[in-house]
mmCIF file of C-alpha atoms in Angstrom:
data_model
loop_
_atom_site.group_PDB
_atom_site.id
_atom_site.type_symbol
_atom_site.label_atom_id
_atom_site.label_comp_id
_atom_site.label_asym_id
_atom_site.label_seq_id
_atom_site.Cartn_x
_atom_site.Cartn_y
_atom_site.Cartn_z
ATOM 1 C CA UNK A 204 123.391 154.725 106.228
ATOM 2 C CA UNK A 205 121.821 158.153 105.972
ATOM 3 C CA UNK A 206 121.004 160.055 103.289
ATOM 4 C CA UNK A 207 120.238 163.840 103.353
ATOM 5 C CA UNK A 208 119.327 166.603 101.019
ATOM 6 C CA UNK A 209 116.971 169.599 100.882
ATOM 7 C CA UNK A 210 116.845 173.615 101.612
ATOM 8 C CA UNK A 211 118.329 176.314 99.937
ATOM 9 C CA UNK A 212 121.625 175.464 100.267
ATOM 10 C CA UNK A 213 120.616 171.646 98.508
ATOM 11 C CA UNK A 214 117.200 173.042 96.891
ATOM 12 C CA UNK A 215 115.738 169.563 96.642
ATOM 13 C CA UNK A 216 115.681 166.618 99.716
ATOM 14 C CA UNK A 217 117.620 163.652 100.830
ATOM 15 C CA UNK A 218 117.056 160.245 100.981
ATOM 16 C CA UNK A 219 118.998 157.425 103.414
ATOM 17 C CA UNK A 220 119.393 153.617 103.052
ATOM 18 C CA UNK A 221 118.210 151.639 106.380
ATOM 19 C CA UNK A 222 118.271 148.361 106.379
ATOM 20 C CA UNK A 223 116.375 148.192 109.764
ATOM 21 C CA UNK A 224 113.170 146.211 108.932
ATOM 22 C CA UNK A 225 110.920 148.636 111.440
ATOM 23 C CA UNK A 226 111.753 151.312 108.666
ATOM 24 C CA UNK A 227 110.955 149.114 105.909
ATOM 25 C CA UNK A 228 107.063 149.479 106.740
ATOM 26 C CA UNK A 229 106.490 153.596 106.128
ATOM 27 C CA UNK A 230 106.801 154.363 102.438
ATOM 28 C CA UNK A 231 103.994 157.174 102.853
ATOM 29 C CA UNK A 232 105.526 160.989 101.519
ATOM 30 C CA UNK A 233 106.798 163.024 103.982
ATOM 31 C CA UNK A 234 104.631 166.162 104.708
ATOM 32 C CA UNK A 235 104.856 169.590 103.617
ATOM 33 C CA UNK A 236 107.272 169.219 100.772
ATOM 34 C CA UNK A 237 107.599 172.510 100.192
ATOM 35 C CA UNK A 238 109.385 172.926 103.085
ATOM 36 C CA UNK A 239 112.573 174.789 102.813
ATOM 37 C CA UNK A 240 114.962 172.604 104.699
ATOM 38 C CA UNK A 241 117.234 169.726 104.591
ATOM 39 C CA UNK A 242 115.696 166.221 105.628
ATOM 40 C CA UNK A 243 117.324 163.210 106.579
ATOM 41 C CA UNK A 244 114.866 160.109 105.616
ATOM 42 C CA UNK A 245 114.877 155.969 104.387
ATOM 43 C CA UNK A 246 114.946 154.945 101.123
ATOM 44 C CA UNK A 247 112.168 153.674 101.850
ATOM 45 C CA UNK A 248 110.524 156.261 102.812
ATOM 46 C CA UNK A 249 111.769 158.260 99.305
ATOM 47 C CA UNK A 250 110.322 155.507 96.832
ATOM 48 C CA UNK A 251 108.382 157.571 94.652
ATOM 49 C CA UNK A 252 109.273 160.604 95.356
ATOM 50 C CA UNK A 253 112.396 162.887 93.435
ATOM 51 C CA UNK A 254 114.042 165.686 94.366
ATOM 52 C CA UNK A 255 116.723 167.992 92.899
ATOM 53 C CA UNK A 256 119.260 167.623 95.133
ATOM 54 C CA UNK A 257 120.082 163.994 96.679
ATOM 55 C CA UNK A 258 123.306 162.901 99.104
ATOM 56 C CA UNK A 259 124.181 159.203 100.297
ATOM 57 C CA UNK A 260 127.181 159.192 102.886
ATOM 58 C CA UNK A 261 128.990 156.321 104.716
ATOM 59 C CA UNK A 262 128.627 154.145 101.180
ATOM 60 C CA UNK A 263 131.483 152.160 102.912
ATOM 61 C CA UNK A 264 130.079 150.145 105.182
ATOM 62 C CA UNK A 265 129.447 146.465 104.329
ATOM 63 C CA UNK A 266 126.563 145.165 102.502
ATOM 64 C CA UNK A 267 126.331 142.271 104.864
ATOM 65 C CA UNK A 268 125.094 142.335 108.336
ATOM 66 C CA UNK A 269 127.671 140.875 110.990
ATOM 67 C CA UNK A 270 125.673 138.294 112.207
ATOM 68 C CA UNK A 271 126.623 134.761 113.463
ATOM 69 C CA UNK A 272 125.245 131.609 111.176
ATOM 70 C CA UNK A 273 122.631 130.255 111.816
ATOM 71 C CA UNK A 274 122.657 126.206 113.382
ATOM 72 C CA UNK A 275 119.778 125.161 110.375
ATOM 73 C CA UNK A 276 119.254 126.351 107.073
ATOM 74 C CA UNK A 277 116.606 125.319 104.540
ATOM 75 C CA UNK A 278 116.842 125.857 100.998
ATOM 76 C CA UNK A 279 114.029 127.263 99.046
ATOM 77 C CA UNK A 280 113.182 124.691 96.782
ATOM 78 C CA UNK A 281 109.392 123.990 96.591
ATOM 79 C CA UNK A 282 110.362 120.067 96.492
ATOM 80 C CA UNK A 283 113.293 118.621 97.927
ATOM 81 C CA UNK A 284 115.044 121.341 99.811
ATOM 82 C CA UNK A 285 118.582 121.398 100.806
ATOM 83 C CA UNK A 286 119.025 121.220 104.658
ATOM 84 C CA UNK A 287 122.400 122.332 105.898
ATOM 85 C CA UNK A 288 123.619 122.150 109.804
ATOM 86 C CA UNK A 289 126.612 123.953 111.152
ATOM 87 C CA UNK A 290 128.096 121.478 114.406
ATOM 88 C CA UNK A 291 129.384 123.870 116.737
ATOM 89 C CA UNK A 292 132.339 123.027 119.493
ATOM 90 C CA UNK A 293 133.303 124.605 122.456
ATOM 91 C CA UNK A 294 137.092 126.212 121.912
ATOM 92 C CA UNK A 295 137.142 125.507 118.370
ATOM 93 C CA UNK A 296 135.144 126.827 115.353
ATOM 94 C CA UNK A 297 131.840 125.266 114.135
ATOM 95 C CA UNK A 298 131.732 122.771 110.954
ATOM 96 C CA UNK A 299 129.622 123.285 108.377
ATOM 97 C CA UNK A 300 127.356 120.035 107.197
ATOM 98 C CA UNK A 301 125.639 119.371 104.346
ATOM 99 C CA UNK A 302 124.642 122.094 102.187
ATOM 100 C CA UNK A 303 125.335 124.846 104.711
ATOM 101 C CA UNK A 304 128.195 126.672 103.753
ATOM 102 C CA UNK A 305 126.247 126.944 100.076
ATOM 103 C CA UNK A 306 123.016 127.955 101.512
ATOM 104 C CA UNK A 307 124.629 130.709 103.329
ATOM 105 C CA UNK A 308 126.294 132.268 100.524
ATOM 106 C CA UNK A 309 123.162 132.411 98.989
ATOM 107 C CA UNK A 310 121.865 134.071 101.648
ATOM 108 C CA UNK A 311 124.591 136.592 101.845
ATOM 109 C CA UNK A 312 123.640 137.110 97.763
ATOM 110 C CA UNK A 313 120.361 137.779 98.010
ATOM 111 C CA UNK A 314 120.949 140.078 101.012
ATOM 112 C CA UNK A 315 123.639 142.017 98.864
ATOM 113 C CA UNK A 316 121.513 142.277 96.093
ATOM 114 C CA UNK A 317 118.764 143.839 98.381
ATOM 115 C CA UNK A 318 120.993 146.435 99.443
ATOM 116 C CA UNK A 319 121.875 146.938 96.037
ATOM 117 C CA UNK A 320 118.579 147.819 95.055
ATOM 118 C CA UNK A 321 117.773 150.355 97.782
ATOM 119 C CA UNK A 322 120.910 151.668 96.795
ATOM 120 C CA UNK A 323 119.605 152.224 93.362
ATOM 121 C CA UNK A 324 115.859 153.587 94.490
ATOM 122 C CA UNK A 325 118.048 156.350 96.501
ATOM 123 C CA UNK A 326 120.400 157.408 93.874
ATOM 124 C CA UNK A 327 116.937 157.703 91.222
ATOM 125 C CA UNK A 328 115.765 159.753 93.600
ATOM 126 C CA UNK A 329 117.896 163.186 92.355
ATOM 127 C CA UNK A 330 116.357 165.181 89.392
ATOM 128 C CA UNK A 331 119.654 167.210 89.156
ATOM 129 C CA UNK A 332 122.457 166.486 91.373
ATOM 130 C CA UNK A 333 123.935 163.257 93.278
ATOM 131 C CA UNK A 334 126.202 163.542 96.306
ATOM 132 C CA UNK A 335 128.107 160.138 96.988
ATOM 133 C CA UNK A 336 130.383 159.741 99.461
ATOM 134 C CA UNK A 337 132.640 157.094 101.480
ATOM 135 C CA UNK A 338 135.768 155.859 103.087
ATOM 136 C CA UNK A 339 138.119 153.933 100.243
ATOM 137 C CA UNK A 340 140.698 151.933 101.054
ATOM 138 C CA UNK A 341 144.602 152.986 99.870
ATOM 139 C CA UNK A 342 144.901 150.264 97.783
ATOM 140 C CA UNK A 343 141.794 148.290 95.904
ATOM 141 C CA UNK A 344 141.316 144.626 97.474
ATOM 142 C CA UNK A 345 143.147 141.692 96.373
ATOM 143 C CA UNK A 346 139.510 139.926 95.262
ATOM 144 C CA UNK A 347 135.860 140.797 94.965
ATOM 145 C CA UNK A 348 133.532 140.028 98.331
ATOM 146 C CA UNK A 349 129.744 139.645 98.060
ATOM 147 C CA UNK A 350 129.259 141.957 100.805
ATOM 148 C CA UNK A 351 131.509 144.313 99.248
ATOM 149 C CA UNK A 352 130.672 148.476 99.657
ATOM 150 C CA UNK A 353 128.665 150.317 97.194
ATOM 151 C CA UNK A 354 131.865 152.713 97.265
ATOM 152 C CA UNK A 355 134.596 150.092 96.882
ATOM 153 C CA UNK A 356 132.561 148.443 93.667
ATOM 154 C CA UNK A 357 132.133 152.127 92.535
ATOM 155 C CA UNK A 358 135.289 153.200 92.788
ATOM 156 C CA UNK A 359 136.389 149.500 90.648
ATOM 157 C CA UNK A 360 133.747 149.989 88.238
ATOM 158 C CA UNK A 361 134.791 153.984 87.207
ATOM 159 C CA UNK A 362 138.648 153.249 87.443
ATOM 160 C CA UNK A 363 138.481 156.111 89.707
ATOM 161 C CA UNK A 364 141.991 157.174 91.515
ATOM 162 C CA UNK A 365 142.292 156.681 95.163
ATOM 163 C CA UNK A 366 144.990 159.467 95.278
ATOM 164 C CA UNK A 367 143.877 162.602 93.929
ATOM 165 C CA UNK A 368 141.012 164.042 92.667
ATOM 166 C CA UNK A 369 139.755 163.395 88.870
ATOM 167 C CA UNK A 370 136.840 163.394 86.550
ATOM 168 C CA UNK A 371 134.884 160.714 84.807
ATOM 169 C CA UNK A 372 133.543 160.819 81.635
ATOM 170 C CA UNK A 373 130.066 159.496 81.069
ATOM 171 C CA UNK A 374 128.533 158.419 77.815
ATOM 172 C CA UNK A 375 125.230 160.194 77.043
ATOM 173 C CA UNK A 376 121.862 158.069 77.174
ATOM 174 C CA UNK A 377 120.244 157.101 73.949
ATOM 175 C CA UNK A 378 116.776 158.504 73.536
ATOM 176 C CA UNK A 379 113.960 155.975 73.942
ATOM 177 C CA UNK A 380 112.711 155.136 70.448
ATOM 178 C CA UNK A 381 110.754 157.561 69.137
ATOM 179 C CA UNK A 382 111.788 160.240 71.397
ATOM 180 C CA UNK A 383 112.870 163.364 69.153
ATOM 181 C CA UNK A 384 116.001 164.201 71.556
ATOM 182 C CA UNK A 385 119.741 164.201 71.810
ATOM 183 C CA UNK A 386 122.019 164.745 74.960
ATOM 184 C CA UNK A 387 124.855 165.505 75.865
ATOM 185 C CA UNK A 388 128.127 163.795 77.351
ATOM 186 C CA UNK A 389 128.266 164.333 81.108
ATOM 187 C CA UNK A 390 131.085 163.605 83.929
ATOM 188 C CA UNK A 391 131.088 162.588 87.204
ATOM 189 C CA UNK A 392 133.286 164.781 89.636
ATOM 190 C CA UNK A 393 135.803 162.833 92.135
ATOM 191 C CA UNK A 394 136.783 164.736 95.108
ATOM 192 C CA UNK A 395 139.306 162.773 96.835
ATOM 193 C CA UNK A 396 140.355 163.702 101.006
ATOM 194 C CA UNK A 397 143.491 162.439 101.916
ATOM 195 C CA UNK A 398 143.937 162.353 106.270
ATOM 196 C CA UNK A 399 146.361 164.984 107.097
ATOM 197 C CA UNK A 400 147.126 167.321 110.080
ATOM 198 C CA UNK A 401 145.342 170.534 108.084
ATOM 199 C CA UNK A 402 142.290 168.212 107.116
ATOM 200 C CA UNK A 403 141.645 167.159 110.292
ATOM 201 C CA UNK A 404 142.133 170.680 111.813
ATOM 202 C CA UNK A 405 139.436 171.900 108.991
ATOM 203 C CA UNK A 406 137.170 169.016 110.246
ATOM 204 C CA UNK A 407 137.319 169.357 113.944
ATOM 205 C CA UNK A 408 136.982 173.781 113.301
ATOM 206 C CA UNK A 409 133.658 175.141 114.821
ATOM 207 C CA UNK A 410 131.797 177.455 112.682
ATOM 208 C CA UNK A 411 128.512 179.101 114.301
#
């Protein structure tokens, strides 16, 4: 996923969640931060840094890689580890032995949870305004998945409306103990884009 941000017409900078592990090794700031223009970077790449103006697109995409079980798994106990073993056959699907299918869920949670947290360390990363955005299905899904989308458990978690646009109110923070401060109640703006003949004409117009 990408993340961008920056310029005059964002004032501030963007920052993108990767989960390519090449990107996971530069966390060094980007130079020249003054510069006035938008930037498209890893969260990675953002930890530590904040700007006024951040935007995460294509939340929908899965938390979980597609990628095809491994034949041994290990568990991570220091003494006794759980060993599981998937028996694969030609022309019909693979059974799981042992402690496989549970060590793979596991897996799958800790992976999730990962991409959780870089979710997180991007969102932090806007002083002033947050641009989230993603494709929703019509209807919300008949049970929760591990690998569920940041914008599906969003969505769940605000009540938000899948057919129209609408606001949500927000509770304001309580002041961290012996802070002299009060704030205010704040909402969170739901801009919802239904397909239809004059949106797609509006997205496929050319403007130069």
């Amino acid at each position: 996923a990408i993340v961008v941000g920056g310029g005059n017409f964002y004032r501030g900078m963007a920052a993108a969640a990767e989960t390519d592990a090449d990107a996971r090794e530069g966390e060094a700031p980007v130079e020249g931060e003054a510069l006035d223009a938008v930037r498209i970077m890893t969260v990675h790449s953002a930890k530590g840094l904040e700007f006024d103006v951040v935007a995460i697109p294509h939340l929908s995409r899965p938390l979980l890689a597609q990628v095809r079980a491994p034949l041994l798994t290990v568990g991570r106990e220091q003494e006794a580890p759980r060993v599981g073993m998937q028996l694969r056959r030609l022309g019909a699907r693979g059974v799981d032995l042992y402690a496989q299918r549970e060590l793979l869920e596991e897996a799958q949670e800790r992976e999730a949870e990962e991409e959780l947290r870089l979710f997180h360390v991007g969102a932090t990363r806007a002083r002033e305004r947050l641009l989230l955005s993603g494709v929703i299905r019509p209807s919300p899904p008949s049970r929760s998945r591990t690998g569920e989308a940041v914008i599906e458990r969003i969505v769940a978690a605000l009540g938000v409306g899948r057919e129209s646009g609408s606001t949500v109110a927000i509770a304001p923070p309580e002041p961290r103990p012996g802070l002299k401060a009060a704030f205010g109640p704040s909402e969170v703006a739901v801009r919802v884009n239904l397909a239809s003949v004059e949106q797609a004409k509006e997205l496929a117009a050319v403007r130069r």
